[in-house]
Structure formats: structure tokens, C-alpha cells
Short mmCIF file of C-alpha atoms in Angstrom, two decimals:
data_model
loop_
_atom_site.label_atom_id
_atom_site.label_comp_id
_atom_site.label_asym_id
_atom_site.label_seq_id
_atom_site.Cartn_x
_atom_site.Cartn_y
_atom_site.Cartn_z
CA SER A 2 0.00 0.00 0.00
CA TRP A 3 3.05 2.29 -0.04
CA GLU A 4 2.91 5.24 -2.40
CA LYS A 5 4.73 4.51 -5.64
CA THR A 6 4.89 6.82 -8.62
CA MET A 7 6.73 7.27 -11.88
CA ASP A 8 6.34 10.49 -13.86
CA CYS A 9 3.24 11.46 -11.82
CA HIS A 10 1.54 8.07 -12.45
CA SER A 11 0.77 5.60 -9.68
CA PRO A 12 0.06 1.89 -10.32
CA GLY A 13 -2.67 0.06 -8.45
CA GLN A 14 -2.34 -0.93 -4.81
CA GLY A 15 -1.21 -4.51 -4.37
CA LEU A 16 1.95 -4.26 -6.45
CA MET A 17 4.76 -6.03 -4.58
CA PRO A 18 8.30 -4.62 -4.88
CA ALA A 19 10.92 -6.78 -6.59
CA SER A 20 13.64 -5.81 -4.14
CA PHE A 21 14.50 -3.71 -1.09
CA LYS A 22 17.48 -1.69 -0.07
CA VAL A 23 18.23 -0.90 3.57
CA ARG A 24 19.00 2.79 4.14
CA THR A 25 20.38 4.31 7.32
CA VAL A 26 18.72 7.64 8.21
CA LEU A 27 18.70 10.02 11.16
CA ARG A 28 15.98 9.27 13.66
CA ASP A 29 13.21 11.89 13.88
CA GLY A 30 13.84 14.35 16.68
CA ASP A 31 17.32 13.01 17.48
CA ASP A 32 20.25 14.14 15.32
CA THR A 33 22.63 11.82 17.14
CA ALA A 34 20.76 8.54 16.54
CA THR A 35 20.19 6.59 13.33
CA GLU A 36 17.82 3.85 12.25
CA ASP A 37 17.56 1.47 9.29
CA ILE A 38 14.56 1.76 6.99
CA LEU A 39 13.41 -0.27 3.99
CA ASP A 40 13.56 1.41 0.61
CA PRO A 41 11.44 -0.72 -1.78
CA ASP A 42 11.70 -0.70 -5.57
CA PHE A 43 8.31 -1.12 -7.21
CA GLY A 44 9.84 -0.72 -10.66
CA GLU A 45 10.67 3.00 -10.46
CA ALA A 46 14.40 2.22 -10.40
CA ALA A 47 14.38 -1.05 -12.36
CA ILE A 48 16.13 -1.36 -15.72
CA GLY A 49 13.42 -0.52 -18.24
CA ARG A 50 11.11 0.62 -15.41
CA VAL A 51 9.12 -2.63 -15.53
CA ALA A 52 6.76 -3.39 -12.65
CA PRO A 53 7.39 -6.86 -11.14
CA VAL A 54 4.17 -8.84 -11.61
CA ASP A 55 5.59 -12.09 -10.23
CA SER A 56 6.70 -10.70 -6.85
CA GLY A 57 3.24 -10.58 -5.31
CA LEU A 58 2.37 -14.03 -6.69
CA TRP A 59 5.52 -15.57 -5.18
CA TRP A 60 4.77 -13.81 -1.88
CA ILE A 61 1.39 -15.55 -1.62
CA ILE A 62 2.84 -18.93 -2.64
CA LEU A 63 5.66 -18.75 -0.08
CA LEU A 64 3.36 -17.39 2.65
CA ARG A 65 1.31 -20.57 2.36
CA ALA A 66 4.50 -22.68 2.24
CA TYR A 67 5.72 -21.06 5.47
CA GLY A 68 2.45 -21.87 7.24
CA LYS A 69 2.48 -25.49 6.08
CA SER A 70 6.15 -25.95 6.94
CA SER A 71 6.14 -24.34 10.38
CA GLY A 72 2.56 -24.96 11.48
CA ASP A 73 2.46 -21.27 12.42
CA LEU A 74 -0.67 -19.83 10.81
CA SER A 75 -0.65 -16.68 12.92
CA VAL A 76 1.32 -14.76 10.26
CA GLN A 77 -1.13 -15.39 7.42
CA GLU A 78 -4.06 -14.66 9.75
CA ARG A 79 -2.78 -11.21 10.73
CA THR A 80 -5.02 -8.37 9.58
CA ASP A 81 -2.26 -6.58 7.66
CA VAL A 82 -1.24 -9.80 5.89
CA GLN A 83 -4.85 -10.61 4.99
CA THR A 84 -5.14 -7.08 3.62
CA GLY A 85 -2.01 -7.68 1.54
CA ILE A 86 -3.41 -10.91 0.06
CA LYS A 87 -6.66 -9.15 -0.87
CA MET A 88 -4.87 -6.18 -2.45
CA ILE A 89 -2.81 -8.47 -4.68
CA LEU A 90 -5.90 -10.49 -5.65
CA LYS A 91 -7.97 -7.39 -6.44
CA LEU A 92 -5.17 -6.04 -8.64
CA CYS A 93 -4.88 -9.35 -10.52
CA LEU A 94 -8.64 -9.94 -10.81
CA ALA A 95 -9.56 -6.41 -11.89
CA ASP A 96 -11.75 -6.18 -14.99
CA GLY A 97 -10.10 -5.07 -18.21
CA PHE A 98 -10.44 -5.25 -21.98
CA ASP A 99 -8.95 -8.73 -22.32
CA MET A 100 -11.07 -11.64 -23.61
CA PHE A 101 -8.83 -14.24 -21.97
CA PRO A 102 -8.59 -15.37 -18.31
CA THR A 103 -4.79 -15.13 -18.47
CA LEU A 104 -2.97 -12.12 -16.99
CA LEU A 105 -1.89 -9.54 -19.56
CA VAL A 106 1.58 -8.17 -18.75
CA THR A 107 4.41 -6.23 -20.34
CA ASP A 108 7.76 -7.69 -21.38
CA GLY A 109 10.22 -8.30 -18.56
CA SER A 110 7.66 -8.59 -15.75
CA CYS A 111 8.91 -11.86 -14.24
CA MET A 112 12.21 -13.77 -13.79
CA ILE A 113 13.00 -12.78 -17.38
CA ASP A 114 13.13 -9.07 -16.57
CA ARG A 115 14.54 -7.79 -19.85
CA ARG A 116 13.07 -7.53 -23.33
CA MET A 117 12.68 -11.10 -24.61
CA GLY A 118 9.39 -11.07 -26.50
CA ILE A 119 7.31 -12.42 -23.62
CA HIS A 120 4.82 -9.54 -23.42
CA GLY A 121 1.18 -10.60 -23.54
CA HIS A 122 0.25 -13.75 -21.65
CA PRO A 123 3.54 -15.52 -20.78
CA LEU A 124 3.26 -19.01 -19.32
CA GLU A 125 5.42 -18.27 -16.27
CA ILE A 126 3.04 -15.55 -15.07
CA GLN A 127 -0.02 -17.73 -15.70
CA ALA A 128 1.42 -20.69 -13.75
CA LEU A 129 2.33 -18.44 -10.81
CA PHE A 130 -1.05 -16.68 -11.05
CA TYR A 131 -2.93 -19.99 -10.87
CA SER A 132 -0.72 -21.18 -7.99
CA ALA A 133 -1.23 -17.91 -6.08
CA LEU A 134 -5.01 -18.12 -6.52
CA ARG A 135 -5.03 -21.68 -5.16
CA CYS A 136 -2.82 -20.70 -2.21
CA ALA A 137 -4.77 -17.52 -1.43
CA ARG A 138 -8.06 -19.41 -1.36
CA GLU A 139 -6.65 -21.65 1.38
CA MET A 140 -5.46 -18.70 3.47
CA LEU A 141 -8.25 -16.13 3.12
CA THR A 142 -10.31 -15.71 6.28
CA LEU A 143 -14.02 -15.64 5.52
CA GLU A 144 -15.57 -12.36 6.60
CA ASP A 145 -18.02 -9.75 5.40
CA GLY A 146 -16.95 -8.43 2.02
CA SER A 147 -14.71 -11.36 1.07
CA ALA A 148 -17.45 -13.54 -0.46
CA ASP A 149 -17.39 -11.64 -3.77
CA LEU A 150 -13.60 -11.92 -3.93
CA VAL A 151 -13.69 -15.68 -3.32
CA ARG A 152 -16.39 -16.06 -6.00
CA ALA A 153 -14.31 -14.12 -8.52
CA LEU A 154 -11.25 -16.15 -7.55
CA ASN A 155 -13.05 -19.47 -8.12
CA ASN A 156 -14.46 -18.35 -11.46
CA ARG A 157 -11.00 -17.29 -12.61
CA LEU A 158 -9.45 -20.59 -11.54
CA ILE A 159 -11.97 -22.52 -13.63
CA ALA A 160 -11.45 -20.41 -16.74
CA LEU A 161 -7.66 -20.18 -16.38
CA SER A 162 -7.25 -23.91 -15.83
CA PHE A 163 -9.23 -24.79 -18.96
CA HIS A 164 -7.57 -22.10 -21.09
CA ILE A 165 -3.99 -23.20 -20.34
CA ARG A 166 -4.65 -26.94 -20.53
CA GLU A 167 -6.54 -26.64 -23.80
CA TYR A 168 -4.79 -23.88 -25.75
CA TYR A 169 -1.19 -23.74 -24.49
CA TRP A 170 -0.51 -27.46 -24.75
CA VAL A 171 1.49 -28.89 -27.67
CA ASP A 172 2.68 -32.39 -28.47
CA MET A 173 3.23 -34.13 -31.79
CA LYS A 174 -0.51 -34.72 -32.26
CA LYS A 175 -1.40 -31.09 -31.54
CA LEU A 176 1.39 -29.81 -33.79
CA ASN A 177 -0.02 -31.82 -36.68
CA GLU A 178 -3.45 -30.31 -35.99
CA ILE A 179 -2.00 -26.78 -36.06
CA TYR A 180 -0.15 -27.65 -39.27
CA ARG A 181 -3.52 -28.42 -40.90
CA TYR A 182 -5.42 -25.44 -39.46
CA LYS A 183 -7.78 -23.44 -41.64
CA THR A 184 -7.56 -19.70 -41.04
CA GLU A 185 -9.94 -16.73 -40.99
CA GLU A 186 -12.75 -18.70 -39.32
CA TYR A 187 -15.47 -16.32 -38.13
CA SER A 188 -17.81 -18.37 -35.93
CA TYR A 189 -18.41 -19.44 -32.34
CA ASP A 190 -17.37 -23.01 -33.07
CA ALA A 191 -14.13 -22.24 -34.95
CA VAL A 192 -11.42 -24.86 -34.56
CA ASN A 193 -8.62 -22.34 -35.00
CA LYS A 194 -9.95 -19.93 -32.38
CA PHE A 195 -6.89 -17.68 -32.29
CA ASN A 196 -6.37 -17.61 -36.07
CA ILE A 197 -2.94 -19.22 -35.86
CA TYR A 198 -1.19 -19.51 -39.22
CA PRO A 199 0.27 -23.00 -39.83
CA GLU A 200 3.49 -21.38 -41.08
CA GLN A 201 4.25 -20.50 -37.43
CA VAL A 202 5.19 -24.13 -36.79
CA SER A 203 8.96 -23.67 -37.08
CA PRO A 204 11.17 -26.31 -38.74
CA TRP A 205 13.25 -26.61 -35.54
CA LEU A 206 10.14 -27.62 -33.59
CA VAL A 207 9.08 -30.31 -36.08
CA GLU A 208 12.47 -31.95 -35.67
CA TRP A 209 12.77 -31.28 -31.92
CA MET A 210 9.40 -32.52 -30.64
CA PRO A 211 9.73 -36.12 -29.41
CA ASP A 212 7.09 -38.72 -30.24
CA ARG A 213 6.47 -39.13 -26.52
CA GLY A 214 6.11 -35.97 -24.47
CA GLY A 215 4.83 -32.43 -24.78
CA TYR A 216 4.88 -29.03 -23.11
CA PHE A 217 3.08 -25.74 -22.62
CA ILE A 218 4.06 -23.06 -25.12
CA GLY A 219 5.54 -19.81 -23.86
CA ASN A 220 2.78 -17.42 -24.92
CA LEU A 221 -0.54 -17.26 -26.76
CA GLN A 222 -2.16 -14.24 -28.37
CA PRO A 223 -4.29 -13.65 -31.48
CA ALA A 224 -2.38 -15.02 -34.49
CA HIS A 225 0.66 -15.76 -32.34
CA MET A 226 2.00 -18.82 -30.54
CA ASP A 227 5.45 -18.62 -28.94
CA PHE A 228 6.71 -22.20 -29.26
CA ARG A 229 9.79 -21.69 -27.08
CA PHE A 230 10.06 -24.03 -24.08
CA PHE A 231 10.19 -21.98 -20.86
CA SER A 232 11.37 -24.12 -17.96
CA LEU A 233 9.92 -22.28 -14.96
CA GLY A 234 6.43 -21.97 -16.45
CA ASN A 235 6.28 -25.66 -17.38
CA LEU A 236 7.69 -26.86 -14.06
CA TRP A 237 5.39 -24.67 -11.98
CA SER A 238 2.40 -25.84 -14.04
CA ILE A 239 3.20 -29.29 -12.68
CA VAL A 240 3.78 -28.11 -9.11
CA SER A 241 0.57 -26.03 -8.96
CA ASN A 242 -1.52 -28.68 -10.75
CA LEU A 243 -2.35 -26.28 -13.55
CA ALA A 244 -1.32 -29.20 -15.77
CA THR A 245 -3.29 -32.45 -15.80
CA ARG A 246 -1.50 -35.56 -14.57
CA GLU A 247 -1.04 -36.74 -18.16
CA GLN A 248 0.40 -33.36 -19.20
CA SER A 249 2.70 -33.28 -16.17
CA ASP A 250 4.14 -36.68 -17.02
CA ALA A 251 4.51 -35.63 -20.66
CA VAL A 252 6.50 -32.50 -19.69
CA LEU A 253 8.94 -34.62 -17.68
CA ASP A 254 9.07 -37.13 -20.56
CA LEU A 255 10.12 -34.26 -22.83
CA VAL A 256 12.76 -33.05 -20.34
CA GLU A 257 14.16 -36.57 -20.22
CA ALA A 258 14.07 -37.00 -24.00
CA LYS A 259 15.71 -33.61 -24.58
CA TRP A 260 18.15 -33.81 -21.67
CA ASN A 261 21.13 -32.81 -23.80
CA ASP A 262 19.34 -29.62 -24.87
CA LEU A 263 17.67 -28.57 -21.61
CA VAL A 264 20.23 -29.79 -19.03
CA SER A 265 23.43 -30.59 -20.92
CA ASP A 266 26.50 -29.72 -18.78
CA MET A 267 24.58 -27.60 -16.21
CA PRO A 268 20.88 -27.53 -15.31
CA LEU A 269 18.66 -25.84 -16.34
CA LYS A 270 18.02 -23.86 -19.52
CA ILE A 271 15.72 -20.93 -18.74
CA CYS A 272 14.26 -21.25 -22.23
CA TYR A 273 14.92 -23.20 -25.42
CA PRO A 274 15.90 -22.48 -28.12
CA ALA A 275 17.76 -19.15 -28.01
CA LEU A 276 16.81 -16.24 -30.25
CA GLU A 277 19.51 -15.78 -32.89
CA GLY A 278 20.34 -13.59 -35.88
CA GLN A 279 17.74 -11.15 -37.09
CA GLU A 280 15.14 -12.60 -34.72
CA TRP A 281 17.43 -11.74 -31.77
CA GLN A 282 17.97 -8.22 -33.14
CA ILE A 283 14.25 -7.52 -33.59
CA ILE A 284 12.85 -9.16 -30.46
CA THR A 285 15.52 -8.16 -27.90
CA GLY A 286 16.56 -4.90 -29.56
CA SER A 287 20.08 -6.35 -29.94
CA ASP A 288 20.40 -6.66 -26.16
CA PRO A 289 24.15 -7.19 -25.43
CA LYS A 290 23.33 -9.10 -22.23
CA ASN A 291 20.81 -11.46 -23.85
CA THR A 292 23.00 -12.62 -26.71
CA PRO A 293 22.23 -16.15 -28.01
CA TRP A 294 22.69 -18.85 -25.35
CA SER A 295 23.40 -16.33 -22.62
CA TYR A 296 21.48 -14.99 -19.59
CA HIS A 297 17.73 -15.07 -20.31
CA ASN A 298 18.23 -16.04 -23.95
CA GLY A 299 18.93 -19.74 -23.54
CA GLY A 300 21.31 -19.43 -20.58
CA ALA A 301 21.41 -22.14 -17.89
CA TRP A 302 20.32 -21.14 -14.37
CA PRO A 303 21.27 -23.46 -11.48
CA THR A 304 18.56 -21.96 -9.26
CA LEU A 305 15.93 -23.72 -11.42
CA LEU A 306 17.10 -26.99 -9.84
CA TRP A 307 14.68 -26.61 -6.96
CA GLN A 308 11.61 -26.13 -9.16
CA LEU A 309 12.66 -29.17 -11.20
CA THR A 310 13.08 -31.16 -7.99
CA VAL A 311 9.63 -30.25 -6.63
CA ALA A 312 8.00 -31.17 -9.96
CA CYS A 313 9.84 -34.51 -10.13
CA ILE A 314 8.95 -35.41 -6.54
CA LYS A 315 5.29 -34.54 -7.14
CA MET A 316 5.19 -36.87 -10.15
CA ASN A 317 7.09 -39.60 -8.29
CA ARG A 318 10.11 -39.30 -10.60
CA PRO A 319 12.86 -38.18 -8.19
CA GLU A 320 15.54 -39.98 -10.24
CA LEU A 321 15.37 -37.18 -12.83
CA ALA A 322 16.06 -34.55 -10.17
CA ARG A 323 18.89 -36.62 -8.68
CA LYS A 324 20.50 -36.87 -12.11
CA ALA A 325 20.31 -33.08 -12.54
CA VAL A 326 21.68 -32.40 -9.04
CA ALA A 327 24.56 -34.82 -9.65
CA MET A 328 25.36 -32.96 -12.88
CA ALA A 329 25.34 -29.60 -11.07
CA GLU A 330 27.53 -30.89 -8.23
CA LYS A 331 30.41 -31.51 -10.62
CA ARG A 332 30.94 -27.78 -11.16
CA LEU A 333 28.86 -25.46 -9.00
CA SER A 334 31.15 -25.25 -5.98
CA ARG A 335 34.31 -25.31 -8.08
CA ASP A 336 32.93 -22.49 -10.27
CA ARG A 337 32.05 -20.44 -7.13
CA TRP A 338 28.25 -20.69 -7.46
CA PRO A 339 27.62 -18.58 -10.58
CA GLU A 340 24.31 -16.89 -11.27
CA TYR A 341 24.04 -18.44 -14.75
CA TYR A 342 26.02 -20.26 -17.45
CA ASP A 343 26.48 -19.45 -21.16
CA THR A 344 26.78 -21.39 -24.45
CA LYS A 345 24.48 -24.02 -25.90
CA ARG A 346 25.89 -26.75 -23.65
CA ALA A 347 26.33 -24.41 -20.64
CA ARG A 348 30.10 -24.90 -20.65
CA PHE A 349 31.10 -21.32 -19.74
CA ILE A 350 30.34 -19.34 -16.60
CA GLY A 351 28.07 -16.48 -17.72
CA LYS A 352 29.98 -13.50 -19.03
CA GLN A 353 28.32 -11.16 -16.52
CA ALA A 354 27.30 -13.77 -13.95
CA HIS A 355 27.61 -12.83 -10.30
CA LEU A 356 29.56 -15.35 -8.23
CA TYR A 357 28.44 -16.79 -4.89
CA GLN A 358 24.90 -16.03 -6.05
CA THR A 359 22.41 -16.60 -3.22
CA TRP A 360 19.71 -18.19 -5.33
CA SER A 361 22.16 -20.58 -7.02
CA ILE A 362 23.26 -21.80 -3.58
CA ALA A 363 19.67 -21.88 -2.26
CA GLY A 364 18.37 -23.75 -5.31
CA TYR A 365 20.97 -26.47 -4.83
CA LEU A 366 20.39 -26.74 -1.07
CA VAL A 367 16.60 -26.92 -1.40
CA SER A 368 16.96 -29.66 -4.04
CA LYS A 369 19.25 -31.72 -1.81
CA LEU A 370 17.02 -31.32 1.24
CA LEU A 371 13.83 -32.17 -0.68
CA LEU A 372 15.39 -35.30 -2.16
CA ARG A 373 16.36 -36.30 1.39
CA ASN A 374 12.82 -35.59 2.65
CA PRO A 375 10.37 -35.73 -0.29
CA GLU A 376 7.33 -35.21 1.97
CA ALA A 377 8.48 -31.61 2.49
CA ALA A 378 7.65 -30.83 -1.15
CA LYS A 379 3.96 -30.82 -0.19
CA ILE A 380 4.34 -27.33 1.29
CA LEU A 381 4.60 -26.07 -2.31
CA THR A 382 2.40 -28.41 -4.35
CA CYS A 383 -1.32 -28.43 -5.06
CA GLU A 384 -3.48 -31.43 -5.96
CA GLU A 385 -6.33 -31.63 -8.46
CA ASP A 386 -9.40 -29.72 -7.22
CA MET A 387 -12.30 -31.94 -8.26
CA GLU A 388 -14.91 -29.25 -7.62
CA LEU A 389 -13.11 -26.90 -9.99
CA LEU A 390 -12.74 -29.66 -12.54
CA ASP A 391 -16.45 -30.55 -12.38
CA ALA A 392 -17.43 -26.88 -12.58
CA CYS A 393 -15.28 -26.44 -15.68
CA TYR A 394 -16.92 -29.36 -17.46
CA CYS A 395 -20.41 -28.24 -16.43
CA LEU A 396 -19.70 -24.73 -17.69
CA LEU A 397 -18.55 -25.99 -21.06
CA GLU A 398 -21.54 -28.30 -21.49
CA ALA A 399 -23.99 -25.57 -20.50
CA ASN A 400 -22.52 -22.91 -22.79
CA PRO A 401 -20.25 -24.00 -25.67
CA LYS A 402 -19.36 -20.34 -26.36
CA LYS A 403 -17.23 -20.43 -23.23
CA ARG A 404 -14.74 -22.50 -25.22
CA GLY A 405 -14.00 -19.53 -27.45
#
């Protein structure tokens, strides 16, 4: 609820800062004493001045995880914390012009915080959004005035779940359907609802897609599908149960089949493949930090180990996570815990990577501890909500237009 402005404009309440600095200032009324205060950055000082959409979603997810882990629910039940949850939800659930249940965001509004062509409805934000809605519903205290919020939350969960499972999913069968799409269909029962042109199915994808396995595409908008594989969005779709059980298994099947591309010498590629050549120039604006196979553009980030581990444990496939951790252990400590790695096979420490990076160390430690105690992963996971699933099917049967 702190005041935050840029060029006389203030974003909505509920925006969570991406980072804090601690400043030492003189204490009011005493020129000889000092105190430390928090100085939050809501995007006013960020590179590109992008507001962090994911921060508030992660805050809700980890607030629930803290309660489940410690058994201490007093924090989430505090009035100020309940107010915070509601502010974030109201900001995310506010009405707008969009026809889709997915959150519409600008480029760079999540872990990929530079221009990478993810503006619109990126998968990572949708997976975190769904997870935050599920977590918030568990923590909200029922009181006067919250019934409408819970109703809106449930309705969004139903629509978002169906939208991602149905329209973001690709495997070999779905790719062949897209390849045969008719375009310019003006009707409520159009097969090609988003008017996707078959020419968007890139040659690399036809060769890359395994016969067994699939994944959620990176973004979906009218006449546009971003077929890049984004690791965090796919893994958190498994963790949050945004994906069906069959889709979750298929994502891990794909990771296993494409191990040399996605893991290679250091887990885990943030996205695949990298933007190169003219595509890199146009989409990133020739960003010197996001050159091909570096940083956000196909770089490998060791911190993603923990999300991979949670997803593997949830699907009862811990051997995949152990294999990735064993790969990371060969170099991480020796390389002084870099932030990220460069090159297609992740053989170089990133050219601008910070060393002794906290989240690289934390990602490794969390993975090791979860593999030692798999039950602990339940503080982060969600199971299938049968009431939501039934409501989704009933909604579709009652009104076929909802599928559009």
C-alpha cells in the first residue's frame, strides 16, 4: 500500500516490490541517533522501469508454504497480511479489456526481466497466477466483504485452468493439428480460435518434438503462438496442478528425451531455443546481455534446480532430479556458485554472472534437502481440485461459447 509513482503516475495498490534496499537515516527528533529503513523498488528504479508482476504471486505462494512448513498460521491470519493478500488479488482480478482469463503483462515482468518477446500472456506468469489463486483461497479468512472476492477467484481458476490446458498445450498430435489449421474462421465453433497460421510451426520444432512428451508453449495471443520451451512456467504448471497428470508426465518425458538440450552440462536452460540472428535483433533490440545462449536467452540457471526437484517429486520421478543435481555438483562449488552459465551446452560461466549467487546456492540446497525428505515438497504443491474440474466441465456443457 506504499505510495509509488513514476512520472506522476501511480500503479494500483497490491503491487509487490521486486527488491529492497536498507538505508540508514537520522531518527526523527534526534540528530545523534540513526535507524535502518526499507527502501522498496516497485519498478521506479528497475532497468526498463518494468513493474514486477511475479513478486506478489511468489509472496502468496511462499506465505502458504511457510504456514504449512512451520505450522504457524498466525502470520497469514494477521489483519495486515490478509489485507495484503486481498490487495494483490484485487489487482490481478480487476476487470479489463482482455477476452482471456490469463494475466496480460508487459515484457520483462517476471524472472526474465529484460526484453525477450514475452509480453502478452507468458506461461510463467499464468502458472504463478494460478498457484497464487489456489494458495490464497486456502489462506483467506471468511468475513463480510470477502465472499465476492472468493467467488471471482473461483471463477478465474476454472477459466484459467481450462484455457492453459486446452490452448497452451502442444505435443506431436497437436502440432499436426495446427499444421492443418484453416484460417480466418469467423464463428463461435471455430477450430482455429486464435487464427494461428500454420506457417508458425517452425522447422526446428518439427524436428525437436519427441514422439512421446509435450509441453506448454511460452505465450498465446491472437495469431501468435510462442513455441519456445520456458522451464519455470512448465515446471510450476506441474507443481501447482495447472497441468493435468497426463500433461505433467509428458512435460517430464520431454525433459528426459531432450536432456542434452535442456540440461546438458549444467541444469537448467531458462528457455529453449535461443533467439539468434535477425530474430534476436528484432525481439531483444540487440540486447548485449541477452546474446544467443546467454542470460535469459537460452542461458542455464542453477537456481531452477529446486523447481525441477519439486516437480519430479510430485510426479514420483525423483531420479530425474537426482540426475540433474549430480550434474550440477560436478561444477557449482568449483565455479564459485555462478548466477548463470552461457553457451548451448552451458560450458562457460556467464559473461556477466555474479559469483556466490544466493539463489544458485539456495536452489541447490533446497533440491538436496527435498530429495532427502520428499514429503516436504507438499508445502509447495497443489493437488487436483475436483470441484473446480467438475465446474469447468459443467460450464462448457452448459454454454459451448465459453470455449471460445
